[in-house]
Coordinates of C-alpha atoms in Angstrom, one line a residue:
X1066 CA 0.4 4.3 -31.0
X1067 CA 2.6 3.3 -28.0
X1068 CA 3.0 -0.5 -27.4
X1069 CA 5.7 -0.3 -24.7
X1070 CA 5.7 2.0 -21.7
X1071 CA 8.2 1.8 -18.9
X1072 CA 7.4 4.8 -16.8
X1073 CA 3.9 6.0 -15.7
X1074 CA 2.3 8.0 -13.0
X1075 CA -0.5 6.1 -11.2
X1076 CA -3.2 7.9 -9.3
X1077 CA -4.7 5.3 -6.9
X1078 CA -7.6 5.7 -4.5
X1079 CA -8.8 3.1 -2.0
X1080 CA -12.4 2.3 -1.5
X1081 CA -14.4 4.1 1.2
X1082 CA -15.6 2.1 4.2
X1083 CA -19.4 1.6 4.6
X1084 CA -21.3 3.5 7.3
X1085 CA -22.5 1.8 10.4
X1086 CA -26.2 1.4 11.0
X1087 CA -28.2 2.9 13.9
X1088 CA -31.2 0.6 14.5
X1089 CA -33.4 -0.6 17.4
X1090 CA -34.8 -4.1 17.3
X1091 CA -38.6 -4.2 17.4
X1092 CA -41.0 -7.1 17.5
X1093 CA -44.4 -7.9 19.0
X1094 CA -44.4 -7.3 22.8
X1095 CA -40.8 -6.0 22.5
X1096 CA -41.0 -2.4 21.1
X1097 CA -37.5 -1.6 22.4
X1098 CA -35.5 -4.8 22.4
X1099 CA -32.1 -3.1 22.2
X1100 CA -29.8 -1.8 19.4
X1101 CA -29.2 -4.1 16.4
X1102 CA -27.4 -1.9 13.9
X1103 CA -24.6 -3.7 11.9
X1104 CA -21.1 -2.5 11.0
X1105 CA -20.2 -1.2 7.7
X1106 CA -17.9 -3.1 5.3
X1107 CA -14.3 -2.2 4.7
X1108 CA -13.3 -0.6 1.4
X1109 CA -11.0 -2.3 -1.0
X1110 CA -7.3 -1.5 -1.4
X1111 CA -5.3 -0.8 -4.6
X1112 CA -2.6 -3.4 -4.7
X1113 CA 0.2 -3.9 -7.2
X1114 CA 1.2 -7.5 -7.9
X1115 CA 3.9 -8.9 -10.2
X1116 CA 2.5 -11.0 -13.0
X1117 CA 5.1 -12.8 -15.3
X1118 CA 2.7 -12.5 -18.2
X1119 CA 2.7 -8.7 -18.1
X1120 CA 5.7 -7.0 -19.8
X1121 CA 4.7 -3.4 -20.1
X1122 CA 3.0 -0.6 -18.1
X1123 CA 0.9 0.4 -21.1
X1124 CA -2.5 -0.2 -19.3
X1125 CA -1.6 2.4 -16.8
X1126 CA -0.6 4.8 -19.5
X1127 CA -4.1 4.7 -21.0
X1128 CA -5.9 4.6 -17.6
X1129 CA -3.7 6.3 -14.9
X1130 CA -6.6 6.8 -12.5
X1131 CA -7.6 3.6 -10.5
X1132 CA -10.1 3.4 -7.7
X1133 CA -11.1 0.4 -5.6
X1134 CA -14.7 -0.5 -4.7
X1135 CA -16.3 0.8 -1.5
X1136 CA -17.7 -1.3 1.3
X1137 CA -21.4 -1.7 1.8
X1138 CA -23.4 0.0 4.6
X1139 CA -24.5 -1.9 7.7
X1140 CA -28.1 -2.8 8.2
X1141 CA -30.5 -3.7 11.0
X1142 CA -30.9 -7.1 12.6
X1143 CA -27.1 -7.2 13.2
X1144 CA -26.4 -7.5 9.4
X1145 CA -22.9 -6.1 8.6
X1146 CA -22.1 -4.6 5.2
X1147 CA -20.1 -6.5 2.6
X1148 CA -16.3 -5.9 2.5
X1149 CA -15.2 -4.8 -0.9
X1150 CA -12.5 -6.8 -2.8
X1151 CA -9.1 -5.4 -3.4
X1152 CA -8.3 -3.9 -6.8
X1153 CA -5.2 -6.0 -7.8
X1154 CA -3.2 -4.4 -10.6
X1155 CA -0.8 -6.6 -12.5
X1156 CA 2.6 -5.1 -13.2
X1157 CA 5.7 -6.5 -14.9
X1158 CA 8.5 -8.2 -13.0
X1159 CA 11.1 -5.5 -12.0
X1160 CA 8.7 -2.6 -11.4
X1161 CA 10.0 0.0 -9.0
X1162 CA 7.4 2.1 -7.1
X1163 CA 8.5 5.6 -6.3
X1164 CA 7.0 8.6 -4.7
X1165 CA 6.6 11.8 -6.7
X1166 CA 9.7 13.1 -4.9
X1167 CA 11.8 10.1 -6.1
X1168 CA 11.8 8.1 -2.9
X1169 CA 11.8 4.3 -3.6
X1170 CA 8.7 2.8 -1.9
X1171 CA 9.0 -0.8 -3.2
X1172 CA 11.0 -2.8 -5.6
X1173 CA 8.7 -5.6 -7.0
X1174 CA 10.9 -8.5 -8.1
X1175 CA 9.6 -12.0 -8.4
X1176 CA 6.2 -13.4 -9.3
X1177 CA 3.6 -12.6 -6.7
X1178 CA 5.4 -9.7 -5.1
X1179 CA 2.8 -7.2 -3.8
X1180 CA 2.6 -3.6 -2.6
X1181 CA -0.4 -1.8 -1.2
X1182 CA -0.5 1.6 -2.9
X1183 CA -3.8 3.0 -1.4
X1184 CA -5.3 1.2 1.5
X1185 CA -9.1 1.1 1.7
X1186 CA -11.1 2.8 4.5
X1187 CA -12.4 0.9 7.5
X1188 CA -16.1 0.5 7.9
X1189 CA -18.0 2.3 10.7
X1190 CA -19.3 0.6 13.7
X1191 CA -23.1 0.2 14.2
X1192 CA -24.9 1.1 17.3
X1193 CA -24.9 -2.5 18.4
X1194 CA -21.1 -2.5 18.6
X1195 CA -21.1 0.8 20.4
X1196 CA -23.5 -0.3 23.2
X1197 CA -21.9 -0.6 26.6
X1198 CA -23.1 -0.7 30.2
X1199 CA -23.0 3.1 30.3
X1200 CA -24.5 3.6 26.9
X1201 CA -27.2 0.9 26.4
X1202 CA -29.0 2.3 23.4
X1203 CA -26.8 4.5 21.2
X1204 CA -28.9 6.6 18.8
X1205 CA -26.0 6.9 16.4
X1206 CA -23.4 5.0 14.4
X1207 CA -19.9 5.7 13.2
X1208 CA -19.3 6.7 9.6
X1209 CA -17.0 4.8 7.3
X1210 CA -13.5 6.1 6.7
X1211 CA -12.6 7.4 3.2
X1212 CA -10.0 5.4 1.3
X1213 CA -6.5 6.8 1.1
X1214 CA -5.3 8.5 -2.1
X1215 CA -1.7 8.2 -3.4
X1216 CA 0.2 9.2 -6.5
X1217 CA 3.1 7.0 -7.3
X1218 CA 5.6 6.7 -10.2
X1219 CA 6.0 3.2 -11.7
X1220 CA 9.3 2.5 -13.4
X1221 CA 10.1 -0.7 -15.2
X1222 CA 13.6 -2.0 -15.0
X1223 CA 13.8 -5.1 -17.3
X1224 CA 15.2 -8.2 -15.6
X1225 CA 17.6 -9.7 -18.1
X1226 CA 20.8 -11.6 -17.6
X1227 CA 22.6 -10.1 -20.6
X1228 CA 22.4 -6.5 -21.8
X1229 CA 23.4 -5.6 -25.4
X1230 CA 24.6 -2.0 -25.6
X1231 CA 26.0 -0.2 -28.6
X1232 CA 25.6 2.6 -31.1
X1233 CA 22.5 2.9 -33.3
X1234 CA 22.6 0.4 -36.2
X1235 CA 25.3 -1.7 -34.6
X1236 CA 23.3 -4.9 -35.0
X1237 CA 21.9 -5.4 -31.5
X1238 CA 18.4 -6.3 -32.7
X1239 CA 19.8 -8.6 -35.4
X1240 CA 21.8 -10.4 -32.7
X1241 CA 18.7 -10.9 -30.5
X1242 CA 16.8 -12.2 -33.5
X1243 CA 19.7 -14.5 -34.5
X1244 CA 20.2 -16.2 -31.0
X1245 CA 16.6 -16.3 -29.8
X1246 CA 13.0 -16.6 -31.1
X1247 CA 12.4 -12.9 -30.6
X1248 CA 11.6 -10.9 -33.8
X1249 CA 12.4 -7.2 -33.1
X1250 CA 12.1 -4.6 -35.8
X1251 CA 15.2 -4.4 -38.0
X1252 CA 15.9 -1.7 -40.5
X1253 CA 18.9 0.1 -42.1
X1254 CA 18.4 3.4 -40.4
X1255 CA 19.5 4.6 -36.9
X1256 CA 17.2 4.4 -33.8
X1257 CA 15.1 1.6 -35.3
X1258 CA 14.7 0.1 -31.8
X1259 CA 12.6 2.5 -29.7
X1260 CA 11.8 0.0 -26.9
X1261 CA 13.8 -2.7 -25.2
X1262 CA 13.5 -6.1 -26.8
X1263 CA 13.9 -9.4 -24.8
X1264 CA 14.9 -12.8 -26.1
X1265 CA 15.5 -16.1 -24.4
X1266 CA 18.7 -18.0 -25.4
X1267 CA 19.2 -21.7 -24.9
X1268 CA 22.9 -22.7 -24.8
X1269 CA 23.2 -26.4 -23.7
X1270 CA 21.5 -26.8 -20.4
X1271 CA 21.8 -23.0 -19.6
X1272 CA 18.9 -20.7 -20.4
X1273 CA 19.2 -16.9 -20.0
X1274 CA 17.5 -13.7 -21.2
X1275 CA 19.1 -11.1 -23.5
X1276 CA 17.9 -7.5 -23.6
X1277 CA 18.5 -5.2 -26.5
X1278 CA 18.8 -1.6 -25.2
X1279 CA 18.0 1.2 -27.7
X1280 CA 21.1 2.7 -29.2
X1281 CA 23.4 4.9 -27.1
X1282 CA 25.1 8.1 -28.4
X1283 CA 27.6 10.4 -26.7
X1284 CA 25.8 12.3 -24.0
X1285 CA 23.2 9.7 -23.4
X1286 CA 23.8 9.8 -19.6
X1287 CA 22.8 13.5 -19.7
X1288 CA 19.6 12.9 -21.7
X1289 CA 20.7 12.9 -25.3
X1290 CA 19.0 10.5 -27.7
X1291 CA 17.1 7.6 -26.2
X1292 CA 19.8 6.3 -23.9
X1293 CA 18.9 8.0 -20.7
X1294 CA 15.3 6.8 -21.0
X1295 CA 16.3 3.1 -21.3
X1296 CA 19.6 2.9 -19.5
X1297 CA 17.6 1.7 -16.4
X1298 CA 16.9 -1.6 -18.2
X1299 CA 20.6 -2.6 -17.8
X1300 CA 20.7 -2.0 -14.0
X1301 CA 19.7 -5.6 -13.2
X1302 CA 21.8 -7.4 -15.9
X1303 CA 24.7 -9.8 -15.0
X1304 CA 26.8 -9.3 -18.1
X1305 CA 27.2 -6.3 -20.4
X1306 CA 27.9 -7.0 -24.0
X1307 CA 29.3 -4.2 -26.2
X1308 CA 28.2 -4.7 -29.8
X1309 CA 30.6 -2.8 -32.0
X1310 CA 29.9 -2.1 -35.7
X1311 CA 33.0 -3.0 -37.8
X1312 CA 31.3 -2.0 -41.1
X1313 CA 30.3 1.6 -40.2
X1314 CA 30.6 4.2 -42.9
X1315 CA 31.1 7.2 -40.6
X1316 CA 34.7 8.5 -41.0
X1317 CA 35.1 9.5 -37.3
X1318 CA 34.1 6.1 -35.8
X1319 CA 36.0 2.9 -35.2
X1320 CA 35.4 0.0 -32.7
X1321 CA 37.9 1.2 -30.2
X1322 CA 36.5 4.8 -30.0
X1323 CA 33.0 3.4 -29.9
X1324 CA 33.9 1.2 -26.9
X1325 CA 35.5 4.2 -25.1
X1326 CA 32.3 6.2 -25.6
X1327 CA 30.0 3.4 -24.4
X1328 CA 32.1 2.8 -21.3
X1329 CA 32.2 6.5 -20.5
X1330 CA 28.4 6.7 -20.7
X1331 CA 27.9 3.6 -18.6
X1332 CA 30.3 5.0 -16.0
X1333 CA 28.5 8.3 -15.8
X1334 CA 25.2 6.6 -15.5
X1335 CA 26.5 4.2 -12.8
X1336 CA 27.6 7.0 -10.5
X1337 CA 24.0 7.8 -9.6
X1338 CA 23.0 4.1 -9.0
X1339 CA 22.6 2.6 -5.5
X1340 CA 24.1 -0.8 -5.2
X1341 CA 21.9 -3.3 -3.3
X1342 CA 23.3 -5.2 -0.4
X1343 CA 25.5 -8.0 -1.8
X1344 CA 25.1 -6.7 -5.4
X1345 CA 27.9 -6.0 -7.9
X1346 CA 28.3 -2.3 -9.1
X1347 CA 27.6 -1.8 -12.8
X1348 CA 31.1 -0.8 -13.5
X1349 CA 32.5 -4.1 -12.1
X1350 CA 30.2 -6.5 -13.9
X1351 CA 31.7 -8.8 -16.6
X1352 CA 32.2 -7.2 -20.0
X1353 CA 32.2 -8.9 -23.4
X1354 CA 33.0 -7.3 -26.7
X1355 CA 31.3 -8.4 -29.9
X1356 CA 32.7 -7.3 -33.3
X1357 CA 29.8 -7.5 -35.6
X1358 CA 29.3 -7.7 -39.4
X1359 CA 32.5 -9.6 -40.2
X1360 CA 30.7 -11.0 -43.2
X1361 CA 31.8 -7.8 -44.9
X1362 CA 35.5 -8.2 -46.0
X1363 CA 36.5 -4.7 -44.9
X1364 CA 34.8 -5.3 -41.5
X1365 CA 36.7 -8.6 -41.0
X1366 CA 40.0 -6.9 -41.7
X1367 CA 39.1 -4.1 -39.2
X1368 CA 38.1 -6.7 -36.6
X1369 CA 41.4 -8.6 -37.0
X1370 CA 43.2 -5.2 -36.6
X1371 CA 41.5 -4.0 -33.4
X1372 CA 41.2 -7.4 -31.6
X1373 CA 44.7 -7.5 -30.1
X1374 CA 44.2 -4.0 -28.6
X1375 CA 40.9 -5.0 -27.1
X1376 CA 42.2 -8.2 -25.7
X1377 CA 45.1 -6.2 -24.2
X1378 CA 42.6 -4.5 -22.0
X1379 CA 41.5 -7.8 -20.6
X1380 CA 38.2 -8.0 -22.5
X1381 CA 37.0 -11.2 -24.2
X1382 CA 36.4 -10.5 -27.9
X1383 CA 34.1 -12.5 -30.2
X1384 CA 33.9 -11.9 -34.0
X1385 CA 30.4 -12.6 -35.3
X1386 CA 28.1 -12.1 -38.2
X1387 CA 24.3 -12.0 -37.5
X1388 CA 23.7 -12.4 -41.3
X1389 CA 25.7 -15.6 -41.7
X1390 CA 25.5 -16.7 -38.0
X1391 CA 29.3 -17.1 -37.9
X1392 CA 30.6 -17.1 -34.3
X1393 CA 27.2 -17.1 -32.6
X1394 CA 27.5 -20.5 -31.0
X1395 CA 30.8 -19.7 -29.3
X1396 CA 29.3 -16.4 -28.1
X1397 CA 26.1 -17.9 -26.7
X1398 CA 28.0 -20.6 -24.7
X1399 CA 30.5 -18.0 -23.4
X1400 CA 27.7 -15.8 -22.2
X1401 CA 26.0 -18.8 -20.6
X1402 CA 29.2 -19.5 -18.6
X1403 CA 29.4 -16.0 -17.3
X1404 CA 25.6 -15.8 -16.5
X1405 CA 25.9 -19.1 -14.6
X1406 CA 28.9 -17.9 -12.6
X1407 CA 27.0 -14.6 -11.7
X1408 CA 24.0 -16.6 -10.5
X1409 CA 26.1 -18.7 -8.3
X1410 CA 27.9 -15.7 -6.8
X1411 CA 24.6 -13.8 -6.2
X1412 CA 23.5 -13.7 -2.5
X1413 CA 20.7 -16.1 -1.5
X1414 CA 17.3 -14.5 -1.3
X1415 CA 16.4 -14.0 2.3
X1416 CA 12.8 -14.2 3.6
X1417 CA 11.3 -10.8 4.3
X1418 CA 11.7 -10.0 8.0
X1419 CA 8.7 -8.7 10.0
X1420 CA 9.9 -5.6 11.8
X1421 CA 7.9 -4.7 14.9
X1422 CA 8.0 -1.1 16.0
X1423 CA 6.1 -0.8 19.3
X1424 CA 4.9 2.7 20.4
X1425 CA 7.0 4.4 23.0
X1426 CA 5.6 4.4 26.5
X1427 CA 5.4 8.2 26.7
X1428 CA 3.8 8.5 23.2
X1429 CA 0.2 9.7 23.6
X1430 CA -0.5 9.3 19.9
X1431 CA -1.3 12.9 19.2
X1432 CA 0.2 16.4 19.5
X1433 CA -1.2 19.7 20.5
X1434 CA 0.4 23.0 19.4
X1435 CA -0.5 26.6 19.9
X1436 CA -0.4 28.5 16.6
X1437 CA -0.9 32.1 15.5
X1438 CA -1.7 33.6 12.1
X1439 CA -3.7 36.4 10.6
X1440 CA -4.4 37.9 14.0
X1441 CA -5.9 34.6 15.2
X1442 CA -4.8 32.1 17.8
X1443 CA -5.8 28.5 17.6
X1444 CA -4.7 25.1 18.9
X1445 CA -3.9 22.4 16.3
X1446 CA -4.4 18.7 17.3
X1447 CA -2.7 16.2 15.1
X1448 CA -2.7 12.4 15.5
X1449 CA -3.9 9.2 13.9
X1450 CA -6.6 8.4 16.4
X1451 CA -8.1 11.9 16.9
X1452 CA -8.2 12.5 13.1
X1453 CA -9.8 9.1 12.5
X1454 CA -12.4 9.7 15.2
X1455 CA -13.3 13.0 13.5
X1456 CA -13.7 11.3 10.1
X1457 CA -16.0 8.7 11.7
X1458 CA -18.3 11.2 13.4
X1459 CA -21.7 12.3 12.1
X1460 CA -21.8 16.0 13.1
X1461 CA -25.5 16.2 12.4
X1462 CA -26.1 14.0 15.4
X1463 CA -25.6 15.6 18.8
X1464 CA -25.2 12.3 20.5
X1465 CA -22.5 11.3 18.1
X1466 CA -20.7 14.6 18.8
X1467 CA -21.0 13.9 22.5
X1468 CA -19.5 10.5 22.0
X1469 CA -16.6 12.1 20.1
X1470 CA -16.1 14.5 23.0
X1471 CA -16.0 11.6 25.5
X1472 CA -13.4 9.8 23.3
X1473 CA -11.1 12.8 23.1
X1474 CA -11.4 13.4 26.8
X1475 CA -10.5 9.8 27.6
X1476 CA -7.5 10.0 25.2
X1477 CA -6.1 13.0 27.1
X1478 CA -6.7 15.7 24.5
X1479 CA -8.5 18.0 26.9
X1480 CA -5.7 17.7 29.4
X1481 CA -3.1 18.4 26.7
X1482 CA -5.1 21.5 25.7
X1483 CA -5.1 22.8 29.2
X1484 CA -1.3 22.3 29.4
X1485 CA -0.9 24.2 26.1
X1486 CA -2.7 27.1 27.6
X1487 CA -6.2 26.7 26.0
X1488 CA -9.2 28.2 27.8
X1489 CA -12.9 27.8 27.2
X1490 CA -14.0 29.4 23.9
X1491 CA -10.6 29.0 22.2
X1492 CA -10.5 27.7 18.6
X1493 CA -9.4 24.1 18.2
X1494 CA -8.6 22.4 14.9
X1495 CA -8.3 18.7 14.5
X1496 CA -6.6 17.4 11.3
X1497 CA -4.5 18.9 8.5
X1498 CA -4.6 22.6 7.8
X1499 CA -6.3 22.1 4.5
X1500 CA -9.1 19.9 5.8
X1501 CA -9.4 20.4 9.5
X1502 CA -12.5 20.3 11.8
X1503 CA -12.8 23.6 13.6
X1504 CA -14.8 24.1 16.8
X1505 CA -14.8 26.3 19.9
X1506 CA -13.5 24.3 22.9
X1507 CA -15.7 23.8 25.9
X1508 CA -14.0 21.8 28.7
X1509 CA -15.9 18.9 30.1
X1510 CA -17.2 19.6 33.6
X1511 CA -16.4 16.8 36.1
X1512 CA -18.9 17.9 38.8
X1513 CA -22.2 19.8 38.8
X1514 CA -25.9 19.4 38.1
X1515 CA -25.1 17.7 34.7
X1516 CA -24.1 14.6 36.6
X1517 CA -27.7 14.2 37.9
X1518 CA -28.9 12.9 34.5
X1519 CA -27.8 9.7 32.9
X1520 CA -24.8 9.4 30.6
X1521 CA -25.0 10.2 26.9
X1522 CA -26.9 7.6 25.0
X1523 CA -28.6 6.1 28.1
X1524 CA -32.4 5.2 28.0
X1525 CA -34.3 4.8 31.3
X1526 CA -36.7 2.5 29.5
X1527 CA -33.9 0.0 29.0
X1528 CA -32.3 0.2 32.4
X1529 CA -30.9 -3.1 33.5
X1530 CA -32.5 -4.4 36.7
X1531 CA -30.0 -6.4 38.7
X1532 CA -31.2 -10.0 39.1
X1533 CA -31.6 -11.3 42.7
X1534 CA -29.4 -14.1 43.9
X1535 CA -30.7 -17.6 44.9
X1536 CA -30.3 -16.7 48.6
X1537 CA -32.4 -13.6 48.1
X1538 CA -35.1 -15.5 46.3
X1539 CA -35.3 -18.1 49.2
X1540 CA -35.6 -15.4 51.8
X1541 CA -38.3 -13.6 49.8
X1542 CA -40.2 -16.9 49.4
X1543 CA -39.9 -17.7 53.1
X1544 CA -41.1 -14.2 54.1
X1545 CA -44.1 -14.6 51.8
X1546 CA -45.0 -18.0 53.2
X1547 CA -44.7 -16.8 56.7
X1548 CA -46.9 -13.8 56.0
X1549 CA -49.5 -16.0 54.4
X1550 CA -49.5 -18.4 57.4
X1551 CA -49.8 -15.5 59.8
X1552 CA -52.8 -14.1 57.8
X1553 CA -54.5 -17.6 57.8
X1554 CA -54.0 -17.9 61.5
X1555 CA -55.5 -14.5 62.1
X1556 CA -58.5 -15.3 60.0
X1557 CA -59.1 -18.6 61.7
X1558 CA -59.0 -17.0 65.1
X1559 CA -61.5 -14.4 64.1
X1560 CA -63.8 -17.2 62.6
X1561 CA -63.6 -19.1 65.9
X1562 CA -64.6 -16.0 67.8
X1563 CA -67.7 -15.6 65.6
X1564 CA -66.6 -12.4 64.2
X1565 CA -67.9 -13.3 60.7
X1566 CA -71.2 -15.1 61.9
X1567 CA -72.5 -12.9 64.7
X1568 CA -73.8 -9.5 63.4
X1569 CA -73.4 -7.9 66.8
X1570 CA -69.8 -9.0 67.2

C-alpha cells in the first residue's frame, strides 16, 4: 500500500450558490406590504493551503474528487441564506499546481500559501433586492450560480537544502540515517528506496535538511528506473551531493564513471527546467563528492586512488563510512557552510504585488458572432455577464425571462445582434457550444401599444403616491377653512331670513 505520493490529479468542484427567494410580506391590515425575499448564500470554494505538518499527497490519491458545500436558499422576511465555508485542503510545502496541459498555475511555497482551485458560485438575489422604482413587486428571484469545476495536477517538489544522488545501493539512505534522526529503509539490494527520505541535520548553529533521492541509473532522464519520477525533488536544493560507492562488486563500475553518468543525467534533466528569477540553474549549483564505504579496505584504497582525479576537476571530496561514522562530522560542517552561503546569496522574498487590469474603454464584455453549420445559421453570444445572467434566470417564470431580456437589452446585446445582421426569428445561442441557451430572437419594440401598460413586474396595487409638500398642505388646509367659513355664512344668512322657520318661505 502506498505511503508516499508526489503526483496526483485532483478533481475539484466549488459549491453551488443558494437560490434567491420570491416572497411578499403579509400581516394584518397589510396583505401586500412589499417584497421581502432574501438572497441566497454563496457556495464554498475549494482552496489549497500549505501545511508544514503534511508531507505527502496521499489523501488526494485515495480521494481525488473533492466538492465544497453549497450555500443555503434565501427565505422570506428578508432572511438571507447561509454562506458555505470554503473547503481548505492541506498540501505539503513545495506543491506545484498545474493544468492538465502542463501549464503552471501556482507554486505553493511557504506555510500558509493558498490557491483557489474551484471558486464557489454566487447566491441569487431575492425579489427584495430586485425591487426598484420601475419594478416595485418582482414576482421572481434569481437562481444561484453553480460552482466552478476544475481538474488540476498536483506535483510535490521536496524543499530540501541538500540532495543526495547516486546509484542504487550507494549508501544514500544510510548516510541520511547516520547524520539525522530519520530512519529510512536500508537493505542490501538495489532500489530499496522507493520514495524520497528527508532528514534534518544539526551542524553547530546551522540546521539544514537532506533529501535522499531514489537511485539513478543511466537513462533516468528519459524515464528509466525510478529517477525521472523523483528527479523533481532536487530542483529546489541548494547543494548536490554525489554519493559514490567505492565497494561496488560490478566490474564495469568505478567512482569516476559513476560521477560522469550522474552528471550527464542531471544535465539532461536540467535542460527542461525553468530557472526562477534570481535563481541558480541546477548545473551551476555547488557539488560535493562523497566516497562512501571506506571501512572496507579495498574501498579505502580505491578512494585514495580516485581522489586526486576528482579534486583536479575542482570538486570537494570527502571520504566517509556510514557504518563507522568516519568523516561524517567534517562532511556535515562543510555542507552547512555551503548551505549558509546559498541562503545568503538567495534573493530576498518580495511581497506579492497586486496587479490591477482594468477593462478597456471599448470593451463591451461580450462578443456576438454569426456562425453556420449543418445547414443552419445562428448567432453566438459569449461573455461573462450574459452567461452569468442566463445561469441565474428561472426560465419557468415569464417575468424572470422578461427581466433577462431587459438586462440583455441594456447591456447592448440586441444592438450588437442588429449590427451582426440578425433579424427577428433568428436563432441566438448564449453560452458555450456544449451547454448553450437557445432561443428565437424577438427584438424589443421601443414604441407601440405595449408601452400603454406598466413595466414588467409592476403592481398597480402598490403604486407609490407622491407625498404633498408642506406648502401644498397649507394651501389645501386654507382652502378647506375658507370653504367651511363660506358655508357657515350662507347658512346663517338663510336662518336670519327665516328660510328654516317659515314653512311658506
